Tab-separated table of C-alpha atoms and ligand atoms in Angstrom:
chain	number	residue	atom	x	y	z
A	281	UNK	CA	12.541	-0.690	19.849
A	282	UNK	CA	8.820	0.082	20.218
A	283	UNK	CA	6.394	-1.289	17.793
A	284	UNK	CA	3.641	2.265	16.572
A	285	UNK	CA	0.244	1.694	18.303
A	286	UNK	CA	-2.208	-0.049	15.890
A	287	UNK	CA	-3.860	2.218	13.301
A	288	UNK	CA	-7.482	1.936	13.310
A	289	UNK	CA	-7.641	2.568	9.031
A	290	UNK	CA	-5.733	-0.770	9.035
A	291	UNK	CA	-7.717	-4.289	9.516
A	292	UNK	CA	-4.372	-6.643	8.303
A	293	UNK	CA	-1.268	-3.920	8.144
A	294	UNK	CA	1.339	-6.450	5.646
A	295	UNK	CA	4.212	-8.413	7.308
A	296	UNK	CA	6.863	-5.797	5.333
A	297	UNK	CA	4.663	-2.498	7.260
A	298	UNK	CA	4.552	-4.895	10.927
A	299	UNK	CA	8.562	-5.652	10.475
A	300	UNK	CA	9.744	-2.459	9.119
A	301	UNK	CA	8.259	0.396	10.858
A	302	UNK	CA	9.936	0.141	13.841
A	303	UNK	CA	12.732	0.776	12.207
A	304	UNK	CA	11.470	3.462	9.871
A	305	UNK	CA	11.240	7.311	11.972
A	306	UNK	CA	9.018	9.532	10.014
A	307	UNK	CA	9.263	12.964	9.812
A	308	UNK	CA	7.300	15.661	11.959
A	309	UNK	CA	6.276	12.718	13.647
A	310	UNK	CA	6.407	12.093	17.317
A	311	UNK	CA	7.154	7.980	16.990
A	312	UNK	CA	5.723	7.177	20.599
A	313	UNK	CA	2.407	7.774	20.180
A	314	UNK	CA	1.838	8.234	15.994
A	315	UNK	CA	-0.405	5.105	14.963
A	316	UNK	CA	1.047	2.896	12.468
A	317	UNK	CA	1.433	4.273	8.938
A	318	UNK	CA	-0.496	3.717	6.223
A	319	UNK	CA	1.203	0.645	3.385
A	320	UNK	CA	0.806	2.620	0.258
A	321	UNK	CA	1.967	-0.224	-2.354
A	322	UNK	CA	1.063	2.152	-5.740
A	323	UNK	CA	0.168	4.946	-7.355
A	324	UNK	CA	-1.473	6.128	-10.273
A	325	UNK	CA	-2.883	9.621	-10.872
A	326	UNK	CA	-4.035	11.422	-8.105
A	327	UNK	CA	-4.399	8.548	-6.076
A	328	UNK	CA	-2.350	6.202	-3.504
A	329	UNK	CA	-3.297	2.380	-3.413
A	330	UNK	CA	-3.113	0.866	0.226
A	331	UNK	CA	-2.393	-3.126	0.856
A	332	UNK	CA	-6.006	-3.981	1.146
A	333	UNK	CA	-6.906	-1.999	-2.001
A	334	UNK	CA	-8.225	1.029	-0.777
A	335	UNK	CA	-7.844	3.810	-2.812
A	336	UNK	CA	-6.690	7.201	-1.216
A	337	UNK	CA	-7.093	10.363	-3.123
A	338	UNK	CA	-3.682	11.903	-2.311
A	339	UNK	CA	-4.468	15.986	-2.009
A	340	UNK	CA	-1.057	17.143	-0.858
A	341	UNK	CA	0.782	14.933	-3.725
A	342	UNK	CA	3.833	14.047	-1.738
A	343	UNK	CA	4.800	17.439	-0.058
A	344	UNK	CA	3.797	18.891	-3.457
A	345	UNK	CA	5.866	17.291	-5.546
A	346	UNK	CA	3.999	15.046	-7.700
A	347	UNK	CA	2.675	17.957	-9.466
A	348	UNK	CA	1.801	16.019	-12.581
A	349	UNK	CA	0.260	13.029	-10.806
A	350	UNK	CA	1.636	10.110	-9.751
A	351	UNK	CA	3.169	7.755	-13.028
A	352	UNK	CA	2.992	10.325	-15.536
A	353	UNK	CA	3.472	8.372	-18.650
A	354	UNK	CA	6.270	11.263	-20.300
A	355	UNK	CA	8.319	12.117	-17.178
A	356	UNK	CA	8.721	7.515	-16.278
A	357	UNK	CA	9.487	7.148	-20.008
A	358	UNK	CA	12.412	9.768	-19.927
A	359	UNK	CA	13.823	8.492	-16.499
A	360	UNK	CA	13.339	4.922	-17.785
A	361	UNK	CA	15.136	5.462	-20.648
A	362	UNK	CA	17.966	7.273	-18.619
A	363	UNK	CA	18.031	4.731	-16.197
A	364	UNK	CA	19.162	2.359	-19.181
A	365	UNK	CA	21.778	4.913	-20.283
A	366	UNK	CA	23.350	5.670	-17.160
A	367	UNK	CA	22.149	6.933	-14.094
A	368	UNK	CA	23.610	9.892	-12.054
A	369	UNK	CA	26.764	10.466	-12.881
A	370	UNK	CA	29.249	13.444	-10.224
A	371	UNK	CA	29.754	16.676	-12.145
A	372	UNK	CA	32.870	17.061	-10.114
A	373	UNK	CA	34.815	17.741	-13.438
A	374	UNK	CA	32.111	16.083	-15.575
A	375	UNK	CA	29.142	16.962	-17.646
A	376	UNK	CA	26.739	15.056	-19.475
A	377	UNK	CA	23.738	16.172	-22.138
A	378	UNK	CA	20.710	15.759	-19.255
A	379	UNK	CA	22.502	18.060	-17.032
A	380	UNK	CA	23.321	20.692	-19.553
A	381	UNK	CA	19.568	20.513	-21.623
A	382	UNK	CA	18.105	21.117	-18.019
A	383	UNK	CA	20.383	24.210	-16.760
A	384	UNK	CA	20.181	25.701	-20.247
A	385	UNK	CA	16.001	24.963	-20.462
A	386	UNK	CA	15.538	26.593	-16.753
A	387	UNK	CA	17.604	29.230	-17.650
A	388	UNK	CA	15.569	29.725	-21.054
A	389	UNK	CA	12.040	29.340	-18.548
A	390	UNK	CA	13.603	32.092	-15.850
A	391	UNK	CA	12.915	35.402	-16.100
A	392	UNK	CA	15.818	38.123	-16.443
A	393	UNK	CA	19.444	36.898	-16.814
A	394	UNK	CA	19.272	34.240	-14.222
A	395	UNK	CA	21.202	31.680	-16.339
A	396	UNK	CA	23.667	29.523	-14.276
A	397	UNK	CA	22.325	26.551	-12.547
A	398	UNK	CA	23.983	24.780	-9.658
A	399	UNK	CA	22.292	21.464	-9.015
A	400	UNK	CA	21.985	19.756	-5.660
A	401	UNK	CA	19.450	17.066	-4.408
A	402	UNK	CA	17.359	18.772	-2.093
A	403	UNK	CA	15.032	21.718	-1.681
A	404	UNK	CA	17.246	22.547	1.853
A	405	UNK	CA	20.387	22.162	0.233
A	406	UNK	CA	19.259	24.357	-2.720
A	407	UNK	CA	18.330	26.535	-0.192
A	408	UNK	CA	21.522	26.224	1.732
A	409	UNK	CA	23.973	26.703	-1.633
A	410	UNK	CA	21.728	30.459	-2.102
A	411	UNK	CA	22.633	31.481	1.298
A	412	UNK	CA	26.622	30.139	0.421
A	413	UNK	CA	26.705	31.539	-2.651
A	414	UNK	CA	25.232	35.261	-1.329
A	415	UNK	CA	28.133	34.900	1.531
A	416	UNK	CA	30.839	34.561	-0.579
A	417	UNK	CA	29.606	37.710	-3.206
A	418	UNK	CA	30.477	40.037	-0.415
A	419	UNK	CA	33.746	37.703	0.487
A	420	UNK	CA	34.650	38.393	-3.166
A	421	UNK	CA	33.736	41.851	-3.575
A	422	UNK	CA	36.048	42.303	-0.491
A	423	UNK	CA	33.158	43.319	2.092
A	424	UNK	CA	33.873	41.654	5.460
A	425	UNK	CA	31.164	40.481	8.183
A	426	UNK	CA	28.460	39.992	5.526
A	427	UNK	CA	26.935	36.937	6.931
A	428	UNK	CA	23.498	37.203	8.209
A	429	UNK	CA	20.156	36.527	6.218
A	430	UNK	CA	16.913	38.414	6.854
A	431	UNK	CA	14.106	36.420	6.629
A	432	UNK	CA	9.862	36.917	7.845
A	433	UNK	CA	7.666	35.858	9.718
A	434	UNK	CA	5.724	32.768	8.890
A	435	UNK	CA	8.211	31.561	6.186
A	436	UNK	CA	9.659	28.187	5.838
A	437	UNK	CA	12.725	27.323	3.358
A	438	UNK	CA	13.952	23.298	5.025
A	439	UNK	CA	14.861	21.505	7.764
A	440	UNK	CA	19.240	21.773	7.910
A	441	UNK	CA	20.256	23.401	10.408
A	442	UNK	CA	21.082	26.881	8.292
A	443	UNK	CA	17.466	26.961	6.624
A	444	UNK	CA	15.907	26.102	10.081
A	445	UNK	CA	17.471	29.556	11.051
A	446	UNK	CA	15.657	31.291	8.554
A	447	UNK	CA	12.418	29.807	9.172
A	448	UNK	CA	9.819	31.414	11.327
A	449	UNK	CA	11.282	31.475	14.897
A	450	UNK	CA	8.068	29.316	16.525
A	451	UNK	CA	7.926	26.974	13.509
A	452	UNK	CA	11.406	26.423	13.100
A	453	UNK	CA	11.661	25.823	16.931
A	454	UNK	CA	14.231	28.645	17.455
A	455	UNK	CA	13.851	28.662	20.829
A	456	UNK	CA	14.497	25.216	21.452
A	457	UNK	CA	17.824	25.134	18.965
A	458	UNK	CA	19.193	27.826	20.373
A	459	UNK	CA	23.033	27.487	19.951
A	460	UNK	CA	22.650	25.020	17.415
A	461	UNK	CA	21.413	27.378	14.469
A	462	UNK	CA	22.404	31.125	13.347
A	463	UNK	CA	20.710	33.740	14.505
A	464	UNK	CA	19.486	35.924	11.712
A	465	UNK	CA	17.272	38.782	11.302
A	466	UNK	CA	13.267	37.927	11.276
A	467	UNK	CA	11.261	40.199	10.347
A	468	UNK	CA	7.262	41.248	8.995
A	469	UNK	CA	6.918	41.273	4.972
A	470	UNK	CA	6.468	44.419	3.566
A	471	UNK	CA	2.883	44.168	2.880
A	472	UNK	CA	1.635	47.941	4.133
A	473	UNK	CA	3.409	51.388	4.380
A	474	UNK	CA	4.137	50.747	7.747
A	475	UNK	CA	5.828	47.790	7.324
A	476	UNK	CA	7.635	48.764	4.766
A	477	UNK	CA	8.924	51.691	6.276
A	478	UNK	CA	9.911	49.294	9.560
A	479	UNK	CA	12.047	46.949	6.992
A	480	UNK	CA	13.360	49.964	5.027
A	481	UNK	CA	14.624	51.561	8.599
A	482	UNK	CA	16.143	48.092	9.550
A	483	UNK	CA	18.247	47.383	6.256
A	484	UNK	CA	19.379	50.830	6.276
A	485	UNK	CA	20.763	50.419	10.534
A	486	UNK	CA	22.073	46.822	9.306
A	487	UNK	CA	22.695	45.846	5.341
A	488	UNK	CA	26.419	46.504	6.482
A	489	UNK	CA	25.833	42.626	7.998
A	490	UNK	CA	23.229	41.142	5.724
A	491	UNK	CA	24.341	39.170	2.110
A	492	UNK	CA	20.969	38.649	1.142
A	493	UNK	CA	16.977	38.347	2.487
A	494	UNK	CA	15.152	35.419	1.837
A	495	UNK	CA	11.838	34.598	1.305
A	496	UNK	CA	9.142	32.585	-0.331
A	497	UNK	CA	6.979	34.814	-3.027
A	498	UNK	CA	3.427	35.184	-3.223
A	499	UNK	CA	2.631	32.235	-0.510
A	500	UNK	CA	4.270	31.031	2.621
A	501	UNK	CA	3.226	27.917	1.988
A	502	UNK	CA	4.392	25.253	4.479
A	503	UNK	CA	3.777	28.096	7.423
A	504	UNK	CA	0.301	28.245	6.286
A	505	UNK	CA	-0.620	29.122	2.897
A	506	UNK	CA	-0.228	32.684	3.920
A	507	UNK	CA	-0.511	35.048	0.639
A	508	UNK	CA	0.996	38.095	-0.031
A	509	UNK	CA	0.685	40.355	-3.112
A	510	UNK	CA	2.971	41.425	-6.099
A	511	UNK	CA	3.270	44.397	-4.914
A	512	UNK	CA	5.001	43.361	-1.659
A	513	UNK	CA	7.617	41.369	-3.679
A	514	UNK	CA	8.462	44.621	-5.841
A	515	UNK	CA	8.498	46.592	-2.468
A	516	UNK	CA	10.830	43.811	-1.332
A	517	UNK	CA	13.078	43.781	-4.520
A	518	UNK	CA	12.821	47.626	-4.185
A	519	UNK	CA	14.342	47.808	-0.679
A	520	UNK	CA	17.248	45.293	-1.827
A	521	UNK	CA	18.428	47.350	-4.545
A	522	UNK	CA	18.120	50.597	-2.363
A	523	UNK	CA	20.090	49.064	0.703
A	524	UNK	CA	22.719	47.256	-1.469
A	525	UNK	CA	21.470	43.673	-0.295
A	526	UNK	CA	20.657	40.312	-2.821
A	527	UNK	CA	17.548	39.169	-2.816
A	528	UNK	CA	17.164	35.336	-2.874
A	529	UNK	CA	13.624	34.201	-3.975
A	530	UNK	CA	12.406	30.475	-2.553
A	531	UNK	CA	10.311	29.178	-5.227
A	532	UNK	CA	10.498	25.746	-4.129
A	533	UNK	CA	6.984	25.575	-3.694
A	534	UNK	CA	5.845	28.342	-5.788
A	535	UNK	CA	7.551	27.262	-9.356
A	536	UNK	CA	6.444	25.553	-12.060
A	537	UNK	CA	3.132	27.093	-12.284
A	538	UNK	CA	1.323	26.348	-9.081
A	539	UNK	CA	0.582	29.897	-8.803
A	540	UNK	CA	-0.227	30.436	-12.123
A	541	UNK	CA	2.572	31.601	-13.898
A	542	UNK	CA	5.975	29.395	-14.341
A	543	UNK	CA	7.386	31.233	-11.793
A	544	UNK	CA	5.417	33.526	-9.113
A	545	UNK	CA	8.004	36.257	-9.198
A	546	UNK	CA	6.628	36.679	-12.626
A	547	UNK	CA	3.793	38.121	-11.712
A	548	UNK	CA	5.859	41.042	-9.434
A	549	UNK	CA	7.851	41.858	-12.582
A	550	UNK	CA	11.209	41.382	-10.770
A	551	UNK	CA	13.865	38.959	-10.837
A	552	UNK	CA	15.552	38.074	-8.053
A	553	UNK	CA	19.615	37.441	-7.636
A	554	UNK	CA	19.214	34.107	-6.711
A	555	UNK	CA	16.332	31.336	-7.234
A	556	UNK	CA	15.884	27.931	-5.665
A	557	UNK	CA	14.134	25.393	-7.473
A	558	UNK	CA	12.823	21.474	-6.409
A	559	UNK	CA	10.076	19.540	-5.635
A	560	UNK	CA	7.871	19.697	-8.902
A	561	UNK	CA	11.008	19.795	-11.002
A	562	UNK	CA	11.377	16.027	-10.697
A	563	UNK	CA	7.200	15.990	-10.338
A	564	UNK	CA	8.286	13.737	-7.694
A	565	UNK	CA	10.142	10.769	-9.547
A	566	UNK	CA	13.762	11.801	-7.585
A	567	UNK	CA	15.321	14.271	-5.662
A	568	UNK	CA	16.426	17.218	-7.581
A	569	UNK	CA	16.683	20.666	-6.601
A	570	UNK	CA	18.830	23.921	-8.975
A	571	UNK	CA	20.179	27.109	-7.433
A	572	UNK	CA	19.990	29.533	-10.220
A	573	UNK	CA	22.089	33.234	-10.305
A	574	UNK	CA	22.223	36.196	-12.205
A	575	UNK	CA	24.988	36.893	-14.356
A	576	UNK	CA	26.355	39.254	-11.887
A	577	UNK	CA	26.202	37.281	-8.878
A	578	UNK	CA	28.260	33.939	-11.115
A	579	UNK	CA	30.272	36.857	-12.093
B	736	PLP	C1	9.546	26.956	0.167
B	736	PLP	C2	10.317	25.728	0.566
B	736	PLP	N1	11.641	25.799	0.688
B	736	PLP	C3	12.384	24.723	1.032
B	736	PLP	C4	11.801	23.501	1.268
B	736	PLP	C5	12.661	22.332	1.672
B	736	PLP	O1	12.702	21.401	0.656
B	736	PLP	P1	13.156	19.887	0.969
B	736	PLP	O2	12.084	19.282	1.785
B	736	PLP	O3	13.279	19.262	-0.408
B	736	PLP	O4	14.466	19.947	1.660
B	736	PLP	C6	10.411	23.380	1.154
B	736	PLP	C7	9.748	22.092	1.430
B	736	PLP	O5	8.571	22.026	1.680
B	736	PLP	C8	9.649	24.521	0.798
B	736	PLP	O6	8.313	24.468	0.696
């Protein structure tokens, strides 16, 4: 078991951060040479506490998540006060009043009719249920071989193996996984004519294989902050409905306002067959992540 080099940011690192992070592997993190970690022992606002009482000003607010801040006095009252009630409880044949409030108020906040909310506990998984639930449309509508996703460039939508294979091919290591992941169709946003007309060739030669394309709207934003425009999502939404295809928007990132509507598809005018949700939903408390479909897709 080898102990993480010192970290020069820490004079004392606590007994708890000395004992425990050899056992603790960190993601995106190569263990061998990554300095010891930082003891964050609170939060409040924007900012992290460290052991020796440093304050840290925390800019990327946990992978985005604590989009409130950190201790937001509404959202720790309401999970306190569930916490005392019950905590999770399976929906496996169950349902309880948080669980239907939240599907009914995200299906109020969504544009269009989508209106049915499958809940899961992780932005991946969210991700993963879309790309289930777009297979087994076309299973149910009788089409066979309708299993491949096509995805761009520069996108990023988790780290399971079946959202690594829609990720972009150098960021999501492609190469390196071969065998282990699908192989699925990457290809260049439709953000010019000639783009467009490349994407509107390809899902006319292959939509016979595809259940749905996937991507992130308005920013890419783990695989850069790379923007793209409104119109490129209608273009996108466009091409779906011409080529027969769903159209599953990622706004695991993009919802709840960061890009300053509730949702960024908004501001394309479209709605999309399928919508994953996490990551501010919670504003960080838990893990919580929805999968939300059109009537016609629950249908
Ligand atoms: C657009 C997008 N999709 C999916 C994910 C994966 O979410 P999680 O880390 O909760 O699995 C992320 C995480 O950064 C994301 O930004």
């Amino acid at each position: 078991m080898s102990v993480p080099p010192p970290n020069p940011l820490i004079n004392d690192p606590p007994a708890w951060l000395a004992e425990g992070a050899p056992h603790l592997w960190l993601p995106y993190t190569q263990m061998q040479t990554t300095p010891m970690a930082l003891p964050v022992v609170k939060t409040d606002g924007v900012r992290l506490t460290l052991a020796d009482g440093r304050e840290l000003v925390d800019g990327i607010s946990s992978w985005w998540t604590a989009a409130h801040g950190y201790n937001h006095p509404h959202i720790r009252e309401a999970v306190t006060a569930q916490l005392e009630k019950m905590p999770h409880v399976m929906l496996g044949g169950l349902a309880h009043e948080p669980a239907c409030r939240l599907a009914t108020r995200l299906s109020e906040k969504l544009p269009g009719d989508l209106a049915h909310v499958f809940f899961s506990e992780s932005g991946s998984v969210s991700v993963e249920i879309a790309m289930k639930i777009a297979v087994q449309y076309w299973i149910n509508q009788g089409k066979k071989g309708r299993t491949r996703f096509v995805s761009f460039k520069g996108g990023y939508h988790g780290d399971t193996l079946a959202t690594m294979s829609v990720c972009d091919p150098d960021e999501g290591m492609h190469t390196l996984f071969k065998g282990a992941i699908a192989e699925q169709f990457i290809c260049e946003l439709p953000s010019d004519a000639e783009k467009t007309a490349a994407l509107d060739t390809f899902l006319g030669e292959h939509a016979h294989e595809v259940a749905a394309v996937v991507t992130e709207p308005l920013v890419q934003g783990a695989g850069g902050m790379r923007f793209h425009s409104p119109e490129t999502l209608k273009t996108l939404r466009a091409l779906c409905d011409r080529h027969g295809v769903l159209l599953i928007l990622d706004e695991i990132f993009t919802g709840f306002g960061r890009t300053g509507t509730m949702f960024a598809c908004e501001q394309a005018g479209i709605v999309p067959d399928i919508v994953t949700l996490s990551k501010a939903l919670t504003g960080g408390t838990m893990a919580l992540a929805a999968t939300v479909a059109t009537a016609r897709v629950y249908e």
